Tab-separated table of C-alpha atoms in Angstrom:
chain	number	residue	atom	x	y	z
A	1	MET	CA	-16.179	7.072	-36.152
A	2	THR	CA	-19.011	9.269	-36.303
A	3	MET	CA	-19.367	12.619	-37.401
A	4	SER	CA	-20.679	16.093	-36.206
A	5	PRO	CA	-22.997	18.058	-39.052
A	6	ASN	CA	-19.693	20.414	-39.165
A	7	SER	CA	-17.479	17.776	-40.172
A	8	GLN	CA	-15.905	17.634	-36.765
A	9	PRO	CA	-16.191	14.046	-34.905
A	10	ALA	CA	-18.850	13.713	-32.660
A	11	PRO	CA	-16.524	13.158	-29.648
A	12	ARG	CA	-19.195	11.335	-27.398
A	13	SER	CA	-18.191	8.079	-29.195
A	14	ALA	CA	-14.971	8.838	-30.473
A	15	ALA	CA	-13.104	7.662	-26.987
A	16	PRO	CA	-13.551	3.896	-26.038
A	17	PRO	CA	-13.601	3.263	-22.420
A	18	ALA	CA	-10.101	2.691	-21.949
A	19	GLU	CA	-9.257	6.334	-22.604
A	20	ALA	CA	-9.628	9.761	-20.940
A	21	LEU	CA	-8.917	11.929	-23.806
A	22	ARG	CA	-8.576	11.644	-27.685
A	23	VAL	CA	-6.386	13.560	-29.761
A	24	ILE	CA	-7.783	14.361	-33.763
A	25	ASN	CA	-5.984	16.429	-35.974
A	26	PHE	CA	-8.303	18.758	-38.675
A	27	ASP	CA	-6.175	20.620	-41.708
A	28	LEU	CA	-7.859	23.852	-42.466
A	29	ALA	CA	-7.501	25.968	-45.498
A	30	ARG	CA	-6.701	29.788	-45.333
A	31	GLY	CA	-10.363	31.111	-44.146
A	32	GLN	CA	-11.993	27.801	-43.089
A	33	ARG	CA	-14.074	28.001	-40.108
A	34	PHE	CA	-16.225	25.027	-38.059
A	35	GLY	CA	-19.764	26.985	-37.900
A	36	GLU	CA	-21.037	27.419	-34.421
A	37	HIS	CA	-21.449	24.233	-32.543
A	38	GLU	CA	-20.753	21.935	-28.792
A	39	HIS	CA	-19.554	18.915	-27.799
A	40	SER	CA	-20.709	16.762	-24.857
A	41	THR	CA	-16.621	16.075	-24.064
A	42	HIS	CA	-14.422	19.109	-22.835
A	43	GLN	CA	-12.172	20.180	-25.524
A	44	LEU	CA	-8.560	21.753	-25.650
A	45	VAL	CA	-7.988	23.730	-29.071
A	46	TRP	CA	-4.705	23.939	-30.088
A	47	SER	CA	-2.470	24.466	-33.345
A	48	PRO	CA	1.265	23.288	-33.413
A	49	ALA	CA	2.575	25.868	-36.019
A	50	SER	CA	-0.631	27.994	-36.720
A	51	VAL	CA	-3.086	30.395	-35.212
A	52	LEU	CA	-6.539	29.803	-34.618
A	53	THR	CA	-9.419	32.078	-33.637
A	54	VAL	CA	-12.048	30.884	-31.249
A	55	ASP	CA	-15.232	32.832	-31.104
A	56	ILE	CA	-17.677	31.880	-27.893
A	57	GLY	CA	-20.562	34.577	-27.557
A	58	ASP	CA	-19.102	38.349	-27.999
A	59	HIS	CA	-15.959	36.974	-27.257
A	60	SER	CA	-12.885	35.533	-29.613
A	61	TRP	CA	-9.185	34.396	-28.796
A	62	VAL	CA	-6.395	34.324	-31.140
A	63	LEU	CA	-4.114	31.306	-30.371
A	64	PRO	CA	-0.623	31.269	-31.385
A	65	PRO	CA	0.815	27.982	-30.932
A	66	THR	CA	2.225	28.700	-27.179
A	67	LEU	CA	-1.464	28.835	-26.173
A	68	ALA	CA	-4.508	26.401	-26.146
A	69	LEU	CA	-8.085	27.225	-25.281
A	70	TRP	CA	-10.077	25.012	-23.209
A	71	ILE	CA	-13.439	25.085	-24.088
A	72	PRO	CA	-16.104	23.054	-21.581
A	73	ALA	CA	-18.471	20.533	-22.684
A	74	GLY	CA	-21.834	22.080	-23.652
A	75	VAL	CA	-20.630	25.319	-24.608
A	76	PRO	CA	-21.051	26.590	-28.317
A	77	HIS	CA	-18.225	27.910	-30.522
A	78	THR	CA	-16.875	28.350	-33.531
A	79	THR	CA	-13.179	27.750	-34.345
A	80	GLY	CA	-11.196	28.552	-37.882
A	81	ALA	CA	-7.842	30.143	-39.271
A	82	THR	CA	-7.187	32.995	-41.332
A	83	ARG	CA	-4.403	31.385	-42.729
A	84	GLN	CA	-4.076	27.495	-43.961
A	85	ALA	CA	-3.353	25.576	-40.251
A	86	GLN	CA	-3.531	22.630	-38.594
A	87	MET	CA	-5.870	22.257	-35.854
A	88	ARG	CA	-4.991	19.375	-33.146
A	89	SER	CA	-7.978	19.170	-30.686
A	90	VAL	CA	-8.237	17.320	-27.908
A	91	TYR	CA	-11.404	16.102	-26.566
A	92	LEU	CA	-11.730	15.133	-22.707
A	93	LEU	CA	-14.105	12.920	-21.046
A	94	PRO	CA	-15.772	14.713	-18.353
A	95	ASP	CA	-16.385	11.823	-15.944
A	96	ARG	CA	-12.392	10.837	-16.477
A	97	CYS	CA	-10.896	14.148	-16.554
A	98	PRO	CA	-9.754	15.810	-13.320
A	99	VAL	CA	-10.106	19.318	-14.906
A	100	ARG	CA	-13.318	20.885	-13.899
A	101	TRP	CA	-13.329	24.360	-15.099
A	102	THR	CA	-16.760	25.412	-15.899
A	103	GLN	CA	-15.700	28.634	-18.264
A	104	PRO	CA	-13.019	28.771	-21.246
A	105	THR	CA	-10.159	29.003	-20.243
A	106	VAL	CA	-6.760	29.728	-21.644
A	107	VAL	CA	-4.053	27.557	-21.350
A	108	GLY	CA	-0.269	27.743	-21.917
A	109	VAL	CA	1.305	24.732	-23.992
A	110	PRO	CA	5.097	24.374	-22.583
A	111	PRO	CA	7.607	21.844	-24.997
A	112	LEU	CA	6.399	18.959	-22.368
A	113	LEU	CA	2.579	19.354	-22.810
A	114	ARG	CA	3.049	19.908	-26.800
A	115	GLU	CA	4.632	16.532	-27.173
A	116	LEU	CA	2.078	14.627	-24.790
A	117	ILE	CA	-0.276	15.868	-27.067
A	118	THR	CA	1.380	14.614	-30.543
A	119	HIS	CA	2.095	11.275	-28.368
A	120	LEU	CA	-1.429	10.756	-27.515
A	121	GLY	CA	-2.515	11.362	-31.213
A	122	ASP	CA	-0.654	8.451	-32.095
A	123	PRO	CA	-3.463	5.183	-31.942
A	124	ASP	CA	-0.625	2.569	-31.414
A	125	VAL	CA	-0.069	3.969	-27.816
A	126	GLY	CA	-0.579	0.967	-25.317
A	127	ALA	CA	-3.202	0.979	-22.675
A	128	GLN	CA	-0.738	1.549	-19.340
A	129	PRO	CA	1.591	3.911	-21.811
A	130	ARG	CA	-1.399	5.958	-22.789
A	131	ALA	CA	-2.873	6.227	-19.014
A	132	ARG	CA	0.475	7.178	-17.450
A	133	ALA	CA	0.643	9.947	-20.008
A	134	GLU	CA	-2.837	11.012	-19.672
A	135	ALA	CA	-2.660	11.555	-15.864
A	136	VAL	CA	0.620	13.902	-16.730
A	137	LEU	CA	-1.078	16.001	-19.518
A	138	PHE	CA	-3.960	16.391	-16.753
A	139	ASP	CA	-1.125	17.990	-14.660
A	140	LEU	CA	0.211	20.037	-17.282
A	141	VAL	CA	-2.991	21.615	-18.396
A	142	ARG	CA	-2.719	25.123	-16.547
A	143	PRO	CA	-4.119	28.769	-16.717
A	144	VAL	CA	-1.604	31.003	-18.361
A	145	ALA	CA	-1.034	34.468	-16.711
A	146	VAL	CA	-1.533	36.168	-19.992
A	147	THR	CA	-4.586	38.514	-21.207
A	148	THR	CA	-5.787	37.211	-24.615
A	149	ILE	CA	-7.007	39.628	-27.196
A	150	GLU	CA	-10.617	39.347	-26.710
A	151	LEU	CA	-12.776	41.493	-28.862
A	152	PRO	CA	-16.663	41.614	-28.835
A	153	MET	CA	-18.616	42.574	-31.592
A	154	PRO	CA	-21.170	45.241	-31.347
A	155	VAL	CA	-25.061	44.236	-32.195
A	156	ASP	CA	-26.223	47.886	-33.909
A	157	ALA	CA	-26.160	47.283	-37.602
A	158	ARG	CA	-24.378	50.727	-37.772
A	159	ALA	CA	-21.417	50.148	-35.199
A	160	ARG	CA	-21.054	46.350	-36.245
A	161	LYS	CA	-20.631	47.777	-39.994
A	162	VAL	CA	-17.722	49.945	-38.519
A	163	ALA	CA	-16.346	47.049	-36.807
A	164	GLU	CA	-16.191	44.586	-39.959
A	165	ALA	CA	-14.704	47.405	-41.367
A	166	LEU	CA	-12.183	47.997	-39.044
A	167	LEU	CA	-11.410	43.941	-39.226
A	168	ALA	CA	-11.113	44.045	-43.033
A	169	ARG	CA	-8.490	46.834	-42.842
A	170	PRO	CA	-7.252	47.690	-39.206
A	171	SER	CA	-5.005	50.323	-40.366
A	172	ASP	CA	-8.149	52.127	-41.321
A	173	HIS	CA	-7.405	56.194	-39.228
A	174	ARG	CA	-10.823	57.347	-39.886
A	175	ALA	CA	-12.605	59.308	-36.689
A	176	LEU	CA	-15.884	58.469	-35.728
A	177	GLU	CA	-17.415	61.682	-37.455
A	178	GLU	CA	-16.196	60.148	-40.708
A	179	TRP	CA	-17.594	56.700	-39.586
A	180	GLY	CA	-20.784	58.233	-39.107
A	181	ARG	CA	-21.409	60.001	-42.379
A	182	GLU	CA	-20.954	56.615	-44.163
A	183	VAL	CA	-23.305	54.367	-41.924
A	184	GLY	CA	-25.895	56.957	-40.641
A	185	ALA	CA	-25.219	57.542	-37.190
A	186	SER	CA	-23.638	60.660	-35.527
A	187	ALA	CA	-19.845	60.171	-33.936
A	188	ARG	CA	-21.768	60.593	-30.163
A	189	THR	CA	-24.294	57.662	-30.885
A	190	LEU	CA	-21.308	55.103	-32.534
A	191	ALA	CA	-19.486	56.114	-29.452
A	192	ARG	CA	-22.024	55.084	-27.473
A	193	LEU	CA	-22.868	51.722	-28.703
A	194	PHE	CA	-19.468	51.045	-28.899
A	195	SER	CA	-19.140	51.765	-25.208
A	196	ALA	CA	-22.573	49.859	-24.112
A	197	GLU	CA	-22.099	46.633	-26.913
A	198	THR	CA	-18.437	45.904	-26.524
A	199	GLY	CA	-18.069	46.982	-23.020
A	200	MET	CA	-14.892	49.270	-24.188
A	201	SER	CA	-14.456	52.761	-26.141
A	202	PHE	CA	-14.048	52.938	-29.847
A	203	GLY	CA	-10.467	53.887	-29.634
A	204	ARG	CA	-9.614	50.999	-27.548
A	205	TRP	CA	-11.729	48.563	-29.547
A	206	ARG	CA	-9.682	49.460	-32.724
A	207	THR	CA	-6.820	49.090	-30.951
A	208	ARG	CA	-7.287	45.498	-29.708
A	209	ALA	CA	-8.246	45.413	-33.788
A	210	ARG	CA	-5.237	46.116	-34.741
A	211	LEU	CA	-3.500	44.069	-32.547
A	212	ARG	CA	-5.326	41.028	-32.871
A	213	ALA	CA	-4.616	41.213	-36.930
A	214	GLY	CA	-0.898	41.825	-36.070
A	215	LEU	CA	-0.952	38.628	-33.944
A	216	GLU	CA	-2.133	36.663	-36.869
A	217	HIS	CA	0.544	38.224	-38.974
A	218	MET	CA	3.250	37.584	-36.668
A	219	ALA	CA	2.492	33.760	-36.279
A	220	ALA	CA	3.136	33.695	-40.329
A	221	ASN	CA	6.841	35.151	-39.346
A	222	ARG	CA	6.501	38.679	-41.047
A	223	PRO	CA	8.839	41.433	-39.946
A	224	LEU	CA	7.354	43.363	-37.125
A	225	ALA	CA	8.260	46.505	-38.598
A	226	ALA	CA	6.008	45.583	-41.732
A	227	VAL	CA	3.225	44.025	-39.320
A	228	ALA	CA	3.007	47.312	-36.935
A	229	HIS	CA	2.416	49.521	-40.745
A	230	HIS	CA	0.358	46.756	-41.826
A	231	VAL	CA	-2.608	47.197	-39.110
A	232	GLY	CA	-1.894	51.242	-38.455
A	233	TYR	CA	0.953	52.052	-36.428
A	234	THR	CA	4.111	54.213	-37.900
A	235	THR	CA	6.912	52.580	-35.915
A	236	PRO	CA	7.371	49.250	-34.638
A	237	SER	CA	7.673	50.655	-31.282
A	238	SER	CA	4.211	52.109	-30.722
A	239	PHE	CA	2.779	48.754	-31.977
A	240	ILE	CA	4.910	47.254	-28.949
A	241	ALA	CA	3.586	49.570	-26.482
A	242	ALA	CA	0.085	49.287	-27.380
A	243	PHE	CA	0.328	45.840	-27.254
A	244	ARG	CA	2.146	45.339	-24.065
A	245	GLN	CA	-0.868	47.711	-22.404
A	246	GLU	CA	-3.014	45.451	-23.700
A	247	THR	CA	-1.940	41.930	-22.907
A	248	GLY	CA	0.919	42.844	-20.228
A	249	ARG	CA	3.589	41.320	-22.546
A	250	THR	CA	5.693	42.594	-25.585
A	251	PRO	CA	4.877	40.583	-28.927
A	252	GLY	CA	7.730	38.166	-28.528
A	253	ALA	CA	7.327	37.344	-24.768
A	254	TYR	CA	3.152	36.560	-26.196
A	255	PHE	CA	4.347	33.861	-28.497
A	256	THR	CA	6.772	32.332	-25.996
A	257	ALA	CA	3.835	32.500	-22.901
A	258	ARG	CA	4.606	30.030	-20.103
């Protein structure tokens, strides 16, 4: 099998004519990322037991095991994990795939879809059983009614320095005035930059950064109280309230999204 420069398989030649899709497993070390790349096939990015992050342009998705991301062919993206993880990617030939989405789309992963992906990853599955399983998989690839925690990054160097510091330490409570003294910009300038370049206020951006970090810790089965404190909330209830406001679900419901 040929490999792409980032050590992922080149899906163009990965699936023989008898197959509409191919499932490939990748073991990712803590902090490992596949640099920006694209595929000639569609890709469904999913982890059966860990949390993955996918960045496309200015947008970032955090995917627990109950969610996957559909990436259309030709869309540049980066994929990684903040902790050790296994990525189970489904590569789908566009001319054999009935799903026609042209934008990245979050997909729910109920138990049946989970088992089908695992089943189709078995190289010993025969042609006819594989064709039947593929047809069911296509039928189960459905968008999920849950808002993921997208986190566009500012472009301006001063605002980006603040954003990167908050990603590294989401519990940092410093106000814009304090950040401004550190990066050489007024609080008003930073507020304007966050609004113009991320589409949200600084306060909302920081909230999303905290929730994204919290999601990654919850996926590692840390107690909710510890997670809330780690990302800057004084109580679990305040973390839950913020999470519900941004995603429409409680943290527990987010991980069991259907």
